[in-house]
Amino acid sequence: MRETLLIEQSKQGRKAYCFPPLDLPKGFQQALPPLPESIRREQPARLPEVSELDVVRHFTRLSTMAHGVDNGMYPLGSCTMKYNPKLSEHIAKMDAFTKIHPLQDVSTTQGSLSIMFNLLEDLSSITGMKWGTLQPCAGAHGEYTGLKMVKSYYEKRGETGRTKILIPSSAHGTNPASAMVNGFAVVSIGSNEKGQVDLEDLEAKLDDSVAAVMMTNPNTLGIFEQNILLISKMVHAHGALMYYDGANMNAILGMATPGEMGFDVVHLNLHKTFATPHGGGGPGSGPVMVNNTLRPFLPKPDILLTDSGYVLDWDGEDSIGKVSMFWGNFLVLLRAYVYILRMGSEGLRSASAHAVLNANYVAKRLCDVCEIPYGEQCMHEFVISLEEYRQNNGVRAQDIAKALIDKGYHPPTMYFPSLVSEALMIEPTESESLETLDAFILAFRSILAQAKEDPEYVKGAPYTTPVGRLDEVKAIKEPNLRY
Amino acid sequence: MRETLLIEQSKQGRKAYCFPPLDLPKGFQQALPPLPESIRREQPARLPEVSELDVVRHFTRLSTMAHGVDNGMYPLGSCTMKYNPKLSEHIAKMDAFTKIHPLQDVSTTQGSLSIMFNLLEDLSSITGMKWGTLQPCAGAHGEYTGLKMVKSYYEKRGETGRTKILIPSSAHGTNPASAMVNGFAVVSIGSNEKGQVDLEDLEAKLDDSVAAVMMTNPNTLGIFEQNILLISKMVHAHGALMYYDGANMNAILGMATPGEMGFDVVHLNLHKTFATPHGGGGPGSGPVMVNNTLRPFLPKPDILLTDSGYVLDWDGEDSIGKVSMFWGNFLVLLRAYVYILRMGSEGLRSASAHAVLNANYVAKRLCDVCEIPYGEQCMHEFVISLEEYRQNNGVRAQDIAKALIDKGYHPPTMYFPSLVSEALMIEPTESESLETLDAFILAFRSILAQAKEDPEYVKGAPYTTPVGRLDEVKAIKEPNLRY
Amino acid sequence: MIYPYIPHTDEDRKIMLEAIGLSSMEELFSGLSEDILLSDSVPISHGRTEDEVQRMIDSIAQRNVRGIPFLGCGCYDHIIPSTVEALSSLPSFVTAYTPYQAEMSQGLLQAIYEFQSMICEITSMDVANASLYDGANAASEAASLMVGAKRHASVVLVSSTLHPFTLQVLQTWAKGTGKSLRIVKEKDGVVDLSLLSSLLDSTCAGLIVQSPNRYGLLESYEGVAEILHEQKALFAISNDPLSLAMQKSPGQWNADIAIGDTQSLGLPLAFGGPSCGFMAVKEALLRKLPGRLVGLTEDGKGRKGFTLTFQAREQHIKRERATSNICSNQALAALMTTIHLSSLGWDGMLEAANQSYAKAHYLAYHLAQLPGMTLVWDKPFWCEFPLVFSDSKRLRKFMQELRNEGIFAGVRLSTLTRKVKDELVLLVAVTEKRSREELELYLAAARRVMK
Amino acid sequence: MIYPYIPHTDEDRKIMLEAIGLSSMEELFSGLSEDILLSDSVPISHGRTEDEVQRMIDSIAQRNVRGIPFLGCGCYDHIIPSTVEALSSLPSFVTAYTPYQAEMSQGLLQAIYEFQSMICEITSMDVANASLYDGANAASEAASLMVGAKRHASVVLVSSTLHPFTLQVLQTWAKGTGKSLRIVKEKDGVVDLSLLSSLLDSTCAGLIVQSPNRYGLLESYEGVAEILHEQKALFAISNDPLSLAMQKSPGQWNADIAIGDTQSLGLPLAFGGPSCGFMAVKEALLRKLPGRLVGLTEDGKGRKGFTLTFQAREQHIKRERATSNICSNQALAALMTTIHLSSLGWDGMLEAANQSYAKAHYLAYHLAQLPGMTLVWDKPFWCEFPLVFSDSKRLRKFMQELRNEGIFAGVRLSTLTRKVKDELVLLVAVTEKRSREELELYLAAARRVMK
């Protein structure tokens, strides 16, 4: 099955949509001058001219060439592809939320403001932090915001020499990139044999040029940093701050908080941990939570509860200012709020417990056929190395991943973190049942077996998709990025 | 791809849904007696015990093994598979309509009643009839209702000898069946060489034992009965009534009305002509429209507009009574009303004109490769005969139909009407564009060509579906109708 | 000339007309004589854009007023999981026709097979069809089945406690066909089966009863099947299927036919429609079952697959020899019920039924304490009960006062029967969806009025 | 212990723990020391059922009040075809991640490719990315791009007529990074480009302007690109993309970077988010473009297919050497815009823009006749215009009176800038969605207050 571009289906004069006729007085319409020629556009843009049914069929067919959590297991490590509740989708379509303008008088938006206010309170409890902002639109945007606050904090203190961010080498790419866009230099910290932060290396690199240490805990190997309290103490002792990347928060909900671990600033990914849909890449939401120290630097406006209801507070001279156009991705916040209401305190804790249970179960069931470099005991995800398959059979991690597609599974995250060679990072999430996990394990093992018996077959996968593996070099050498 | 039964995925204790805990006073709960043992059920029913995600994936996957108008062209003759507007679906989900109880005081249901009242008025205009009912839930249900009124009409007049319904041999099976369930005898009328009612045969069979003549016009060959006025005159002259089966109403909207043709009672199929979705077999809606003669016999209650708004009128001693539980399939009526509002008078006329244009175009483009027994000039649909392919190549109409599946088209109606051998009945509807028709024609012609060159291949179709042709004999001999 | 949902451009029309050999759109209708062709457009309004229609509908919608419904009588406000709307809206389900082409409709067919199975499980019967229009039509189809199943039988016994509308639909069914209904009267609010033997004769094809009945009361059918079967008459029981989580099922009463409406299993109120009738029968009646049936079979390669089966029973094959004229059914509503039951499971179904029972009894118990209204019959009920008021002025005031609190207090039986004697009877339905607060709001208002 | 969305039964847990070699769920967290493990549950409420949540949300929703919005300032109430919500809700789109696995994501990738193409067409640029967070962040990404594209440049020129929030986001962007903004002041409500040459020096990476600007006024950029390019500085224009149906596009002004937000193309108001930032650039800047890019290529059999491409630019590969940290974008919102534009076509887009223009001018023309408020600047505008009131008491009364008619009259500029001098400026936005009746209602109320 293939679907042509809609523009290729275009036919002059065909229409999928009509507007009501303009019903202003004739005289006015005739008298109304056009835009001055100097600023007037004359050339049309090439957009499809098709029927409504063409539009419907086009996107319906495209949807059949996509795979989401609703279609099958999606064990994409570090992305937490859990089930996105239908209730949240229903609520996010309510007119009372979709048809509210962000600049209406706050007396008319108390509903939306109360959801934001209460969501922030819940996220505070969950992270063990005191304050926060919902403005950032994604995880990386949260990092940007959090580090910007760190920057402002030191500027305010006059400690302008704090120009470095220490980041474990296994960190997500957004961490160093976010540090960079905020004008920090990035210094990498090594890992020890347990896959955790190398304390000696950390100690060696900690000095008064360090602004913050940015960590994910559990880290990207799915391993909990057991020395975290010690690390926080070391970092704070050097006057630096602790930044928590919430990408892996789904491992510890209700079990532990970044606040108790000593972190000063935390970003969350509502589209991971709080079950809002990923939408094919977004919109997400990346709230940032902080303790008292950083509160003055939070973006504007803050939401306050006053005697006359919720208000937007624009005061706060130390605020870093706005980080997005309005108040954040409200409809994503709404979905996350619905999820938290559903789960409640015990439900969130249970979600993490079962996410960890699932990961450990799969790891255990795979550990005899592939290497798990840092041991199979993990938190909510784990990383395997297929190096032996590469060396013995010429089959790479990518080949195994592609073969999973033919079995109906979305592949795990490939080649990350880079300290594991031929890595696949598997995160089942708590949404998957024992039966689904067993079926996945069976499929995975059968592919590994086939990789030994018939490596060429595996290297040619996938076979069941509309296209096979694509020529990525050609995509760059002969770029075709638009019709 | 195959999906196991959900019951096979069941696991004791797994839950997709929870209710709020019962919060009545403890004392009351303890004192509340259970149902008497003599009427109490003890044995559970075997229902799936699965997670919410299991439910979501199960039905999402099942939907990928189904084909609707949104997926591709659906030229299923006599079923009018036109585009179902997304606007109608949106409106049919509004709480203001879905959360209204049928027995609320009419002062609180003026919105729904006004939609029904206005829809009836529009349908009156469209059919050229004066009065009507929206209670019937489907076309056959409309036939049942209309013929019941015919029966009551004659009983009221004391003409109890009118026990026959004359029906052309090409009629839909529901026509004779509906006559039968109302206690009528069915007499078949022959067709002439033009595929129209044989007037001599009709005249021969008309006498005072005939209650009504039931016709579809255009008839099931897609041919307009040109003698309709004469037929009406003949029938009325014998004191019998004219019944119009609205299955093919999509051919003549705004061009002609059953009323002007002399019909006394008309049923419509909102799910065909008025673009409400077929839903995999229903719910439909089959309003019945009548002239003054039959008005007293309409089902109860009627909707009247009074000075105090819309009311349900239960008077009318000659009424046949109720034909469905409440007022009809309201959400289907609502969708049809939205469609009529969108189209307006000219739009409906245009729909029919283009439905006829499309059918004639496809017929013209196919007539050199297959026989169109009654000539290629047709109304909104036409019937081809593949008899020559059966005789020359051993390929049957069903084989051609199945081969179309592999090309992404839903097959036309097969083996109907029975007076055409190896019949396929093709109804493109106005929704399809020239390009889609051309692609369909190309596919159809290529299959016919292949039927000559490689008949075995065509006889083995389809090849791209989850299952091939199924053993229907086994389905009956070893019935497996439930888990 | 651009109309919605029609893709043709001027150019297209030209090309197509040329291909056909015509020079104008009008010529397409040359088969229609001038005295048939309309000279003028039909008198309905001009077309409107989406935005205009949505605005118009929004304004009409405001004329529907919602309240907290304690209304039942065949249509109940139960909790529906969010999965039901979300999944039943998938376009391949919504925009498909009846799955005549099995190979490209396996998903739809499987969903129907699962529906059939669940109905069988709930009713304890052997085989169920793919749905009928609604509960009332299921009753008339049952009557047809009975009459068709027994030679020379033309009488169907029906309980006077059937839902009034079901009874009306049955009366319509019998009208003019030579078939007739014979009413089995009630006693103390339930069908009086002691009359059965005397009413039953060789002309009787069978009996149709209902529980919960028109008053919401539960009936017992001990020994009824035996009496009927002795006379070769069939026994049909109509139930609210959700009540079958608590009360004995048709199969357990040894009935031959189980009927009802699945509205209480996942369908919104929707002003009464679409709902979804069902029918399940004993295996012996399989070939007499009306409507569509899906079966499991195999393809040439031995792969399991679903298909419509036993189609020879149906009108499109059997025509005037068919025993039912049903063609379209309520497939999408049946799908909603299937999703609903898949989500609830038996535990959920039982919970919904139990909570409805408890809450209805809580309300009934407290209302029964008030002067001016009584629960006349000491019979078991499930989620709906009849309150008899001492005078109609009081009843009217009661309903109005509760209305002022945003509560729809119940349905007057006379609304259904149009009979003066039923004007003092208020039927109050309470589902698991009614919160404690709503119950207390009802009681508080009731106490104010009835003190 | 049953929690929503967790499928595990007691039995499952037992089997799984056994397999792992643990005896309790607690042991799964044995890696967390006691001083980290929470002793108590976190202080948020207990879980609620679907019905309870829906009720709670329904009641919260009532605290949002809707009116007829004449509000704009970056978020507009345009007509959206029904196809947009229906198709963007298809579950395979909604519940997918970024299409890293091209073979199983062709549909998603193709939709993004179509989005990129449409943005290029509308802006007359060469290449567009798969979306950014919003219009304001598109501006800061443009600033980053500029600074990254020119050695030793750290200053970005920005028009004082940028949307106040965009300016604030840019100020945040510059904060603490050694980069800075240099404001190009306005004159008569539009950017004063006569100042450009004097402000431009070798430290300047480029200029960002906006049209329609913060007042709704349209700006002219004749000759600006040439001045900038001479200094190797880049030129970025931010537009409401719908306005580009009428006014010259960034490509036509010879800009290097086109930015903006597609909210006006198919996205609901939604309290301001999600919307969807976009960026398109000249081909030369392709490798400096932030965000994701989809390209068309072939598989081993020569079949065309779509894939994410030029990923080497992105943070997950380039890490601290990346020029942007963006990872998640607004893909589903971009899909909505793609469906919207597919439905409207160019004619529809032009019609929406033209009608907005006409209706805004109709309202402006009649309001300008009234005492106490003026349209200060005689500059072309599109669908939004600034009314300056003579005193703030009058303005407040004006807004309140219109509110009483159900009308949200406009946005006070001071709401955005928090500046006293802007308190008398009311920004009024009129889209094609505002009916004639609504316009007359506005005018009638305005006449009553301002007479």
Tab-separated table of C-alpha atoms in Angstrom, chain A residues 87-215:
chain	number	residue	atom	x	y	z
A	87	LEU	CA	-10.851	9.598	28.943
A	88	SER	CA	-8.121	12.215	28.666
A	89	GLU	CA	-8.669	12.510	24.939
A	90	HIS	CA	-12.382	12.947	25.462
A	91	ILE	CA	-11.908	15.663	28.047
A	92	ALA	CA	-9.285	17.449	25.967
A	93	LYS	CA	-11.911	17.890	23.245
A	94	MET	CA	-14.456	19.633	25.445
A	95	ASP	CA	-15.494	23.033	24.099
A	96	ALA	CA	-15.114	24.466	27.575
A	97	PHE	CA	-11.361	23.983	27.185
A	98	THR	CA	-10.683	24.200	23.472
A	99	LYS	CA	-12.685	27.376	22.911
A	100	ILE	CA	-11.146	29.530	25.609
A	101	HIS	CA	-8.807	32.338	24.572
A	102	PRO	CA	-5.619	32.739	26.595
A	103	LEU	CA	-6.155	36.485	27.006
A	104	GLN	CA	-9.728	36.392	28.249
A	105	ASP	CA	-10.193	38.160	31.536
A	106	VAL	CA	-9.084	35.753	34.268
A	107	SER	CA	-12.540	35.924	35.790
A	108	THR	CA	-13.700	33.935	32.774
A	109	THR	CA	-10.920	31.353	32.835
A	110	GLN	CA	-11.039	30.179	36.431
A	111	GLY	CA	-11.649	26.629	35.279
A	112	SER	CA	-8.484	26.389	33.221
A	113	LEU	CA	-6.455	28.268	35.806
A	114	SER	CA	-7.616	26.001	38.585
A	115	ILE	CA	-6.511	22.971	36.601
A	116	MET	CA	-3.080	24.479	36.119
A	117	PHE	CA	-2.817	25.508	39.746
A	118	ASN	CA	-3.826	22.116	41.047
A	119	LEU	CA	-1.639	20.276	38.576
A	120	LEU	CA	1.330	22.287	39.799
A	121	GLU	CA	0.496	21.394	43.388
A	122	ASP	CA	0.315	17.714	42.509
A	123	LEU	CA	3.572	17.842	40.592
A	124	SER	CA	5.149	19.540	43.592
A	125	SER	CA	4.088	16.672	45.798
A	126	ILE	CA	5.270	14.116	43.299
A	127	THR	CA	8.696	15.679	42.865
A	128	GLY	CA	9.178	16.857	46.403
A	129	MET	CA	9.758	20.373	45.129
A	130	LYS	CA	7.885	23.455	46.194
A	131	TRP	CA	7.224	25.565	43.128
A	132	GLY	CA	7.045	25.237	39.424
A	133	THR	CA	6.103	26.402	35.978
A	134	LEU	CA	3.984	24.721	33.326
A	135	GLN	CA	5.141	26.909	30.439
A	136	PRO	CA	7.748	24.673	28.794
A	137	CYS	CA	6.361	22.749	25.824
A	138	ALA	CA	8.622	19.706	25.965
A	139	GLY	CA	11.308	18.023	28.013
A	140	ALA	CA	14.174	19.799	26.298
A	141	HIS	CA	12.273	23.037	26.709
A	142	GLY	CA	12.075	22.283	30.404
A	143	GLU	CA	15.839	21.728	30.500
A	144	TYR	CA	16.319	25.029	28.735
A	145	THR	CA	14.087	26.735	31.281
A	146	GLY	CA	15.628	25.060	34.292
A	147	LEU	CA	19.191	25.806	33.246
A	148	LYS	CA	18.224	29.359	32.391
A	149	MET	CA	17.070	29.717	35.964
A	150	VAL	CA	20.334	28.247	37.197
A	151	LYS	CA	22.155	30.811	35.097
A	152	SER	CA	20.082	33.660	36.475
A	153	TYR	CA	20.539	32.408	39.995
A	154	TYR	CA	24.304	32.651	39.716
A	155	GLU	CA	24.186	35.970	37.949
A	156	LYS	CA	22.036	37.301	40.735
A	157	ARG	CA	24.612	36.003	43.212
A	158	GLY	CA	27.410	37.448	41.172
A	159	GLU	CA	28.966	34.050	40.680
A	160	THR	CA	29.494	34.545	37.004
A	161	GLY	CA	32.426	32.184	36.990
A	162	ARG	CA	30.125	29.219	37.184
A	163	THR	CA	30.122	28.358	33.516
A	164	LYS	CA	30.138	24.579	33.463
A	165	ILE	CA	27.517	21.928	33.664
A	166	LEU	CA	28.663	18.436	34.569
A	167	ILE	CA	26.760	15.753	32.751
A	168	PRO	CA	27.231	11.985	32.817
A	169	SER	CA	28.435	10.682	29.477
A	170	SER	CA	25.382	8.474	29.271
A	171	ALA	CA	22.967	11.422	29.373
A	172	HIS	CA	20.349	12.218	26.779
A	173	GLY	CA	21.592	14.475	24.001
A	174	THR	CA	19.233	17.202	25.080
A	175	ASN	CA	21.196	17.683	28.319
A	176	PRO	CA	24.431	18.913	26.774
A	177	ALA	CA	22.505	20.733	24.054
A	178	SER	CA	20.374	22.561	26.596
A	179	ALA	CA	23.456	23.494	28.556
A	180	MET	CA	25.034	24.798	25.395
A	181	VAL	CA	22.088	26.967	24.332
A	182	ASN	CA	22.197	28.569	27.740
A	183	GLY	CA	25.839	29.438	27.264
A	184	PHE	CA	27.274	26.815	29.551
A	185	ALA	CA	30.239	24.638	28.807
A	186	VAL	CA	29.623	20.945	29.143
A	187	VAL	CA	31.915	18.644	31.047
A	188	SER	CA	31.320	14.968	30.862
A	189	ILE	CA	31.454	12.720	33.906
A	190	GLY	CA	32.434	9.108	33.540
A	191	SER	CA	30.629	5.994	34.708
A	192	ASN	CA	31.916	3.315	36.977
A	193	GLU	CA	31.667	-0.415	36.462
A	194	LYS	CA	28.155	-0.426	37.902
A	195	GLY	CA	26.978	1.983	35.248
A	196	GLN	CA	26.672	4.749	37.786
A	197	VAL	CA	28.383	8.090	38.159
A	198	ASP	CA	32.086	7.712	38.859
A	199	LEU	CA	32.444	9.573	42.142
A	200	GLU	CA	36.119	10.126	41.755
A	201	ASP	CA	35.701	11.622	38.356
A	202	LEU	CA	32.919	13.796	39.696
A	203	GLU	CA	34.981	14.966	42.628
A	204	ALA	CA	37.861	15.737	40.334
A	205	LYS	CA	35.692	17.887	38.131
A	206	LEU	CA	33.768	19.704	40.825
A	207	ASP	CA	35.046	23.173	41.478
A	208	ASP	CA	33.680	26.679	41.681
A	209	SER	CA	33.352	26.907	37.924
A	210	VAL	CA	30.586	24.351	38.061
A	211	ALA	CA	27.049	25.686	37.976
A	212	ALA	CA	25.188	22.431	38.142
A	213	VAL	CA	25.322	18.701	37.777
A	214	MET	CA	22.609	17.368	35.520
A	215	MET	CA	21.475	13.864	36.169
